[in-house]
Short mmCIF file of C-alpha atoms and ligand atoms in Angstrom, two decimals:
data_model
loop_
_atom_site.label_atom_id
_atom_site.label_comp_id
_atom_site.label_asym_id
_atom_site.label_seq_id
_atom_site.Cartn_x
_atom_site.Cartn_y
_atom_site.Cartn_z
CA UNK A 1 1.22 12.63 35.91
CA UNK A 2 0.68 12.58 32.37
CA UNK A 3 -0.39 9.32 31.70
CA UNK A 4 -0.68 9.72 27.84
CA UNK A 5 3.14 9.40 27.49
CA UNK A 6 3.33 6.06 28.35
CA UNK A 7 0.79 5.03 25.85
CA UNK A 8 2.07 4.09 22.43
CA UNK A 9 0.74 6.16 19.46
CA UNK A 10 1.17 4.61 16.08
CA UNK A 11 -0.37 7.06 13.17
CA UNK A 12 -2.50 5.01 9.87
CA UNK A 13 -3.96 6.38 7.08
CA UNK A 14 -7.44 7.93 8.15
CA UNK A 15 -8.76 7.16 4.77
CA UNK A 16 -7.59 5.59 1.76
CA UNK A 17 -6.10 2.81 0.07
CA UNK A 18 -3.88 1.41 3.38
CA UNK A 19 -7.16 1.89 5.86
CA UNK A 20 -8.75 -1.25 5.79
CA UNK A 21 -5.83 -3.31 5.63
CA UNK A 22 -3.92 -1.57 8.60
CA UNK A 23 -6.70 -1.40 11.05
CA UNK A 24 -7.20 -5.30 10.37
CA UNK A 25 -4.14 -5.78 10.88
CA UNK A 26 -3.87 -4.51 13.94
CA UNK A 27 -6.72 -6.12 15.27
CA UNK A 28 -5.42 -9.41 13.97
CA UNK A 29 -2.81 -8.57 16.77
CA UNK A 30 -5.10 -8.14 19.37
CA UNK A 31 -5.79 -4.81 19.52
CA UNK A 32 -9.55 -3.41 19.97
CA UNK A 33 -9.93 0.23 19.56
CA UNK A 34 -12.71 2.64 20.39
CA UNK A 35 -12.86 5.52 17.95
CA UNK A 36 -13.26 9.30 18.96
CA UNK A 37 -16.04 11.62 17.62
CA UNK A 38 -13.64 13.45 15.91
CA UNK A 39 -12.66 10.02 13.79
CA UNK A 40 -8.81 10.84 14.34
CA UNK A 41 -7.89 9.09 17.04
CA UNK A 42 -8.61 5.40 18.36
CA UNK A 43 -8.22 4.64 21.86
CA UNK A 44 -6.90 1.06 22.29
CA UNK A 45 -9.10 -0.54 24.74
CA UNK A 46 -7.31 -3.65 25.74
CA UNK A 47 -3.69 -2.37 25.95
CA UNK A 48 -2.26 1.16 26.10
CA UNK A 49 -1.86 1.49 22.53
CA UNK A 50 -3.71 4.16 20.50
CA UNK A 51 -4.10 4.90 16.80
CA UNK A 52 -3.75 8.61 15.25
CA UNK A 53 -5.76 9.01 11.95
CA UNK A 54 -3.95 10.99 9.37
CA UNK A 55 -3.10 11.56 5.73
CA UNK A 56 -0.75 9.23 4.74
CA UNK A 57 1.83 11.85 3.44
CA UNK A 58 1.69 12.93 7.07
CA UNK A 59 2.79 9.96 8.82
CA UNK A 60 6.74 9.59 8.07
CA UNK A 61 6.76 13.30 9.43
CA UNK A 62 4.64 12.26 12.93
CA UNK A 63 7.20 9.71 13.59
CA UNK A 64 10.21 11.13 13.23
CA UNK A 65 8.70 14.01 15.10
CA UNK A 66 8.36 11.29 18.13
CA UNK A 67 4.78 12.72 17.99
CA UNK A 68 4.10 9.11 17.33
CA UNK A 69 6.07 5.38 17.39
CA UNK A 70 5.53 3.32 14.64
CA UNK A 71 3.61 4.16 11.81
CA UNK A 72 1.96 2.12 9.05
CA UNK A 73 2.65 3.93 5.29
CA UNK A 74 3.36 3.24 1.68
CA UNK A 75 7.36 2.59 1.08
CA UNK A 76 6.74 5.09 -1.56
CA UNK A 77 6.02 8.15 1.05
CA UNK A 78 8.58 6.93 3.20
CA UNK A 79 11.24 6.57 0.40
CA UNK A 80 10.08 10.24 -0.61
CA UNK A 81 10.37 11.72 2.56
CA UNK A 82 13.61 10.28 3.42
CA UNK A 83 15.40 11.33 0.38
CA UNK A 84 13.55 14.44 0.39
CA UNK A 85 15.28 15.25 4.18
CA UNK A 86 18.31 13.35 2.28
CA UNK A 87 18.45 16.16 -0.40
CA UNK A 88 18.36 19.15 2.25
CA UNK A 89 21.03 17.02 4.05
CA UNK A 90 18.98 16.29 7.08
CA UNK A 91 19.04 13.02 8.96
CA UNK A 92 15.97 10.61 8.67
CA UNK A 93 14.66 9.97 12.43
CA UNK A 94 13.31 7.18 11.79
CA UNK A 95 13.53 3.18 10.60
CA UNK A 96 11.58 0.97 7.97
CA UNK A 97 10.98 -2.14 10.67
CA UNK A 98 9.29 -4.93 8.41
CA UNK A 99 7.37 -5.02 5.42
CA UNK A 100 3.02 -5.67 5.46
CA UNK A 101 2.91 -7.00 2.19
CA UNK A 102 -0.51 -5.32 0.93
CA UNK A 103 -0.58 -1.62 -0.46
CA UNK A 104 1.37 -3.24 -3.38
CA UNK A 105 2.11 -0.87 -6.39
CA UNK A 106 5.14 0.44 -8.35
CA UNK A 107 6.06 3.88 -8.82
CA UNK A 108 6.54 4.25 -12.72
CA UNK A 109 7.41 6.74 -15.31
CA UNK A 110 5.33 6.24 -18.20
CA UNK A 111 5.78 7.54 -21.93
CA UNK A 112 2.49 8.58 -24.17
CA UNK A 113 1.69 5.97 -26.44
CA UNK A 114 2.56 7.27 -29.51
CA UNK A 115 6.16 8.83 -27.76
CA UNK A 116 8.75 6.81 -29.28
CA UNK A 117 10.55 5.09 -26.38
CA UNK A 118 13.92 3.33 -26.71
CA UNK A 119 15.43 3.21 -23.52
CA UNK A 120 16.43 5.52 -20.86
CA UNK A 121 18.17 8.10 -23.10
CA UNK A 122 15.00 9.08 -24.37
CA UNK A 123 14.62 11.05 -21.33
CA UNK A 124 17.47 13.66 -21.68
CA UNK A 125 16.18 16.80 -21.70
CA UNK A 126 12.72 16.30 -21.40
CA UNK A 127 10.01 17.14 -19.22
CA UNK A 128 8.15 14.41 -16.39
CA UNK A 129 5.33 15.56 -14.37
CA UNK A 130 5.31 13.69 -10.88
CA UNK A 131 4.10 14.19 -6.88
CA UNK A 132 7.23 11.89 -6.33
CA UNK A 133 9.85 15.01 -7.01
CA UNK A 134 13.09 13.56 -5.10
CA UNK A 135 12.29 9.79 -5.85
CA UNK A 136 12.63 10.78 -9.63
CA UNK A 137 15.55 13.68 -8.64
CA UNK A 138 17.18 10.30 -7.04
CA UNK A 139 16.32 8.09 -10.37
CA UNK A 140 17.90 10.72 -12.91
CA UNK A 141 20.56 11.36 -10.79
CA UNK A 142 22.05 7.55 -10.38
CA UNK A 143 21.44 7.28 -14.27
CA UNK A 144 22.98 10.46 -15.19
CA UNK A 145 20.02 12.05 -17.08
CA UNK A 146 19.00 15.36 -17.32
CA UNK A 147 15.31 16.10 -17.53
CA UNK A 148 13.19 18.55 -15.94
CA UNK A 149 10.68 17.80 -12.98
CA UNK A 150 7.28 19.06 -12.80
CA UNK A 151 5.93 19.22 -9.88
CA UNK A 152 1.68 17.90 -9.81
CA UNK A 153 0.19 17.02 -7.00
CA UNK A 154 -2.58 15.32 -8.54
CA UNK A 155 -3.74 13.85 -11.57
CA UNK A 156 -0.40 13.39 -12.75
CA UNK A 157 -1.85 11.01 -15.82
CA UNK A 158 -3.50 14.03 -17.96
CA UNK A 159 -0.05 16.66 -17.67
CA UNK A 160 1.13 15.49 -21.02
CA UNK A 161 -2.18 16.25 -23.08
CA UNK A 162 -2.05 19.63 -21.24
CA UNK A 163 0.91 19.90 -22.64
CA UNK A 164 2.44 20.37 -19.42
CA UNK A 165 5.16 17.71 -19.81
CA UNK A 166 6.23 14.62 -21.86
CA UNK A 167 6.29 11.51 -19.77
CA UNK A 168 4.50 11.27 -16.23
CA UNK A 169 5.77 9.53 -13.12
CA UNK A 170 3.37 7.98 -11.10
CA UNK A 171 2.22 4.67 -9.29
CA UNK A 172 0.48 2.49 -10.87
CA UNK A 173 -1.03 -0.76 -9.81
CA UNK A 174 -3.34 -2.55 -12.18
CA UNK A 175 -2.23 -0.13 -15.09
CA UNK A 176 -6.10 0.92 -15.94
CA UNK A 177 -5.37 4.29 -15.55
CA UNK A 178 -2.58 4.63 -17.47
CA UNK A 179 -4.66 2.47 -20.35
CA UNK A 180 -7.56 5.12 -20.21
CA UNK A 181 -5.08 7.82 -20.80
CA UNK A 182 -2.86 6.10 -23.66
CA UNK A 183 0.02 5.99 -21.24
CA UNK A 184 2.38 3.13 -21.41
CA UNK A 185 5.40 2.24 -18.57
CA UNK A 186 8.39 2.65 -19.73
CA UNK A 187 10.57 2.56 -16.20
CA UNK A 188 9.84 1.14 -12.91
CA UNK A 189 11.70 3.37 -10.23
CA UNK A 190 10.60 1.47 -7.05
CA UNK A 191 8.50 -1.68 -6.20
CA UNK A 192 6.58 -0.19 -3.05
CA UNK A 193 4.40 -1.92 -0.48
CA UNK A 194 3.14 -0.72 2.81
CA UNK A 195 5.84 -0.91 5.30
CA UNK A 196 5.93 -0.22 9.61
CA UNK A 197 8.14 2.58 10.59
CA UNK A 198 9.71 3.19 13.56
CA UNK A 199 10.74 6.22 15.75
CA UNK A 200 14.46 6.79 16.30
CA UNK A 201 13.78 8.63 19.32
CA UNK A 202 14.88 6.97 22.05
CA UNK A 203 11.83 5.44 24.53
CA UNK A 204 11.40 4.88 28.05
CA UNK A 205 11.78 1.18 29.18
CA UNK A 206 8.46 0.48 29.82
CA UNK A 207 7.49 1.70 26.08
CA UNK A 208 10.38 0.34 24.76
CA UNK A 209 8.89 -3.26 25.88
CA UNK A 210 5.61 -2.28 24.70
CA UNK A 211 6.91 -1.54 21.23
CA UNK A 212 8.67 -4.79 21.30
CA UNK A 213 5.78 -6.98 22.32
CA UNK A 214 3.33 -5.08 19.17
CA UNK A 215 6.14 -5.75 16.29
CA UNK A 216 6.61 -9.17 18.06
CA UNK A 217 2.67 -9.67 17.32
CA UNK A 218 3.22 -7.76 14.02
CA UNK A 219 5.64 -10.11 12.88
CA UNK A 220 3.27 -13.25 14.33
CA UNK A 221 0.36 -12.28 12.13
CA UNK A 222 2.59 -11.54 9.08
CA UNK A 223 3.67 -15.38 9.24
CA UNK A 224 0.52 -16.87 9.08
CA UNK A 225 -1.09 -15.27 6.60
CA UNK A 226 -5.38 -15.58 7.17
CA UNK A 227 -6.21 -17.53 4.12
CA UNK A 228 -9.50 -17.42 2.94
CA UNK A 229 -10.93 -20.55 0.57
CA UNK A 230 -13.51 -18.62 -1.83
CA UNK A 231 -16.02 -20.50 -4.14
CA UNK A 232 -17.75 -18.59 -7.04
CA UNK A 233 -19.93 -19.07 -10.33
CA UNK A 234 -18.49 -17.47 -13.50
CA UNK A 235 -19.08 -17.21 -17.15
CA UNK A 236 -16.14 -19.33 -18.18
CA UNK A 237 -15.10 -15.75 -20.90
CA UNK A 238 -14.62 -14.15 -17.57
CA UNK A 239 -12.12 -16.68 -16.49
CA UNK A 240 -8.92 -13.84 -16.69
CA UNK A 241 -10.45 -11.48 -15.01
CA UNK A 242 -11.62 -13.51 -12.45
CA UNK A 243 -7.69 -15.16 -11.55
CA UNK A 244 -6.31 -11.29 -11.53
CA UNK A 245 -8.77 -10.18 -9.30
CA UNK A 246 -8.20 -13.15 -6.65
CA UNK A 247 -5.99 -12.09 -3.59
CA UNK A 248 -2.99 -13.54 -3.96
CA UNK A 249 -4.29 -16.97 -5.11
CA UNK A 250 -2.54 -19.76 -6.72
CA UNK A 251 -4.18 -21.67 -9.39
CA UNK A 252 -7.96 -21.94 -8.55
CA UNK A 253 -9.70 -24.91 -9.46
CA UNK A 254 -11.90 -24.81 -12.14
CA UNK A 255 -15.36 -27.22 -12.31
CA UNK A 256 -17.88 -27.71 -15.32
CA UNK A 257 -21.60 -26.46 -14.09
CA UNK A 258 -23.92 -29.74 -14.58
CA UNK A 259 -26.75 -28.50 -17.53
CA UNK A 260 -24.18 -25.28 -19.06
CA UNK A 261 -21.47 -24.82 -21.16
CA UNK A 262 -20.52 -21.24 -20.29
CA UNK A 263 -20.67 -20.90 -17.00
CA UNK A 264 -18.04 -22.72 -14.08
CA UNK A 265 -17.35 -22.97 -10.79
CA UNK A 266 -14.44 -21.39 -9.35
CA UNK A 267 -12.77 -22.38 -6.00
CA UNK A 268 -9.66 -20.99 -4.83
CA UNK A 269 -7.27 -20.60 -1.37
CA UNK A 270 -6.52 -17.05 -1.01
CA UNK A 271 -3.62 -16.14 0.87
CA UNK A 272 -4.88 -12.70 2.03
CA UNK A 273 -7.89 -11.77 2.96
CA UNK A 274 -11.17 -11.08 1.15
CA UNK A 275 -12.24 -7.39 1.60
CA UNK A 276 -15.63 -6.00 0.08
CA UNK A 277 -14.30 -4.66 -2.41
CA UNK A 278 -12.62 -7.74 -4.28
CA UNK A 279 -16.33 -9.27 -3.65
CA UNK A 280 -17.51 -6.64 -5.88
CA UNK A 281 -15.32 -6.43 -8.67
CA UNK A 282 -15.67 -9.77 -8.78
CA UNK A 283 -19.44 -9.65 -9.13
CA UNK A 284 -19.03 -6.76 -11.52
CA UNK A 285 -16.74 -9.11 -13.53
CA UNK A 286 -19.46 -11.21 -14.14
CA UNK A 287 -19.21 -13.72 -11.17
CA UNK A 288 -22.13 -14.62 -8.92
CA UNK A 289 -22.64 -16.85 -5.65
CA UNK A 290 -19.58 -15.67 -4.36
CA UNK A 291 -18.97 -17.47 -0.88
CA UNK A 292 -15.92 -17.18 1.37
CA UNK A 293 -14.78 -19.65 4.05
CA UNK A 294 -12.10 -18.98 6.42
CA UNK A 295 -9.38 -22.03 6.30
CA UNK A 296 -8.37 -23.51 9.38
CA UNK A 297 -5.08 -25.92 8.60
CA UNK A 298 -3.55 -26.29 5.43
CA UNK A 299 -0.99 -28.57 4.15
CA UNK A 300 0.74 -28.10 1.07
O1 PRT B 401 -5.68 11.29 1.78
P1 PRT B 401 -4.34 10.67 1.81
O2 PRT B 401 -3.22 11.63 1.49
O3 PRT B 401 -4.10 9.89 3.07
O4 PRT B 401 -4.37 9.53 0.68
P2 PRT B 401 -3.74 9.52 -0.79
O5 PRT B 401 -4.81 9.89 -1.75
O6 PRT B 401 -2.42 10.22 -0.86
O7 PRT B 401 -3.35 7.98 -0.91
P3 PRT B 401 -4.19 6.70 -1.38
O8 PRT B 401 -5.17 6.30 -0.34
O9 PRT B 401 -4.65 6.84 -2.79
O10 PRT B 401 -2.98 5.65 -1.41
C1 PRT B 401 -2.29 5.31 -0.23
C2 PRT B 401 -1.15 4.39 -0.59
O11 PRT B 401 -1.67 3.23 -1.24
C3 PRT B 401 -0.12 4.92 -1.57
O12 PRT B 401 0.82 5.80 -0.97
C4 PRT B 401 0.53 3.64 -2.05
O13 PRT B 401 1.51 3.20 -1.11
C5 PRT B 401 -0.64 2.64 -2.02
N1 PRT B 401 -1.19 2.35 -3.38
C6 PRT B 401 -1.35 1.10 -3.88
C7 PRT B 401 -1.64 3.22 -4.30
C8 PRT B 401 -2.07 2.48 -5.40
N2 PRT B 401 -1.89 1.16 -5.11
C9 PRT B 401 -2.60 3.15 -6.56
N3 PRT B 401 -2.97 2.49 -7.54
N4 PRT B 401 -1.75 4.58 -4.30
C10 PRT B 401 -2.28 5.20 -5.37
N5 PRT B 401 -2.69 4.55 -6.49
C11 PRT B 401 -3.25 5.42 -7.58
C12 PRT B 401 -2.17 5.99 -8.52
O14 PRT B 401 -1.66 7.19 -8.00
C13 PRT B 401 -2.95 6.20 -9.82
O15 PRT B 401 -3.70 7.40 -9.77
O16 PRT B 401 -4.12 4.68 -8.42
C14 PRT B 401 -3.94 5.06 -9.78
C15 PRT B 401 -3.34 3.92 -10.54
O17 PRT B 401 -4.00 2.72 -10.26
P4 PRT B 401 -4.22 1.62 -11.39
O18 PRT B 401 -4.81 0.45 -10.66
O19 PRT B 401 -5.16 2.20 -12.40
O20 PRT B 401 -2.86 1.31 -11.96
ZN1 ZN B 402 -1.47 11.19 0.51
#
């Protein structure tokens, strides 16, 4: 007997943006994994559910293939894919099942700076570089313009000083790259976060319950989101910075350092948590003593 089938697969992003996030997620629900040599595949330890490791362009693909269940991927891949099968008038095979809320970025189309931009006219004719070819087919299309679609799969920002198109589409996030290559947005085509996608292959009963009982969880660790209560120093210049780069933090409270002007103390409830990396561009903002507490109860 092939006992594989009746474990549930569910395919993440091997290495990128949505890594961290997913896999902590998951473990938030319970889930411990053991990882293979390989590094493609986790084998759930506690329950027969195991992780495949892939690119994230790959995933929509594995799970409508049934080669995997659910899947954890940007809205913006999905959205591709599914008007991309829309386009060549297949059916999608599988469903968006909740959003994750992290993975948070917009897919754009953005004008060079000194490209006069007056609305969405300014597009006829004219040529956008993009990796998201049937999201921006679907855009033109609903608003009746005609413009021609070059296809880049990466480093979409420089194609208009190679003077391989006029506007770009792209997603952006902070905007810094689009700043560092006199780029300005000029349309936002989607608001995209990660999302969990389901098979629409039907699944034995025993899965079927399984599958349940993990988006049950899922939906359990969405609703309490793990706030984290994070205390830092900071020159008080670096205020700005400092609230953007807080996760999803209302407004922090802000207290005078006995014996300096400059510098305060920061303390904020975050309502996500506090990876690494937001420790370090925080630092490399200019803050220092940076301490982060779990929170327990909260009342609002
Ligand atoms: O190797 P693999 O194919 O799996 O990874 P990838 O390189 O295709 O994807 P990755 O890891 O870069 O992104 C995975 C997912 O993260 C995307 O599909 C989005 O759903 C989400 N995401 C969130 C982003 C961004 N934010 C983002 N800023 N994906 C890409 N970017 C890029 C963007 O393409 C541009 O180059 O970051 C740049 C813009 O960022 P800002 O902050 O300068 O605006
Ligand atoms: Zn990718």
């Amino acid at each position: 007997m092939d006992t594989s089938k009746q474990r549930i697969k569910i395919a993440v992003q091997k290495s990128g943006r949505l890594t961290d996030h997913s896999l902590d997620l998951l473990e938030r629900c319970g889930l411990k994994f053991t990882q293979s040599k390989d590094q493609l595949f986790c084998f759930g330890e506690n329950m027969p559910i195991d992780l495949l490791l892939v690119r994230d362009d790959d995933i929509p693909g594995l799970v409508a293939d049934d080669i995997c269940d659910l899947g954890i991927v940007g809205l913006n891949v999905v959205e591709e894919k599914r008007l991309g099968r829309e386009f060549e008038g297949r059916e999608t095979l599988f469903d968006r099942v909740f959003d994750l809320d992290f993975g948070h970025c917009r897919l754009s189309i953005a004008a060079p700076d000194e490209t006069p931009y007056t609305g969405i006219e300014s597009l006829e004719n004219k040529v956008i570089a993009t990796s998201y070819v049937s999201l921006l087919r679907d855009f033109l299309e609903r608003n009746t313009v005609n413009a021609d679609i070059e296809y880049f799969s990466g480093a979409v920002e420089i194609a208009p000083k190679l003077g391989k198109a006029d506007y770009i589409c792209d997603l952006v996030s902070t905007g810094s790259t689009l700043d560092a290559n006199g780029l300005s947005e000029v349309e936002v085509l989607l608001e995209s976060e990660a999302v969990i996608i389901q098979t629409r292959a039907p699944l034995p009963d025993d899965k079927q319950e399984l599958v349940g009982r993990i988006l049950q969880r899922l939906d359990g660790v969405l609703q309490v989101h793990e706030s984290k209560y994070i205390m830092l120093h900071a020159p008080r210049k670096a205020l700005d910075e400092i609230r953007r780069l807080l996760p999803g933090s209302e407004a922090p409270t802000v207290i005078p350092l006995e014996g300096t002007n400059d510098k305060v103390a920061v303390h904020a409830v975050c309502r996500e948590n506090v990876f690494w990396e937001t420790l370090e561009n925080l630092k490399a903002a200019g803050a220092s003593s940076l301490l982060v507490l779990p929170v327990e109860k909260m009342l609002v």
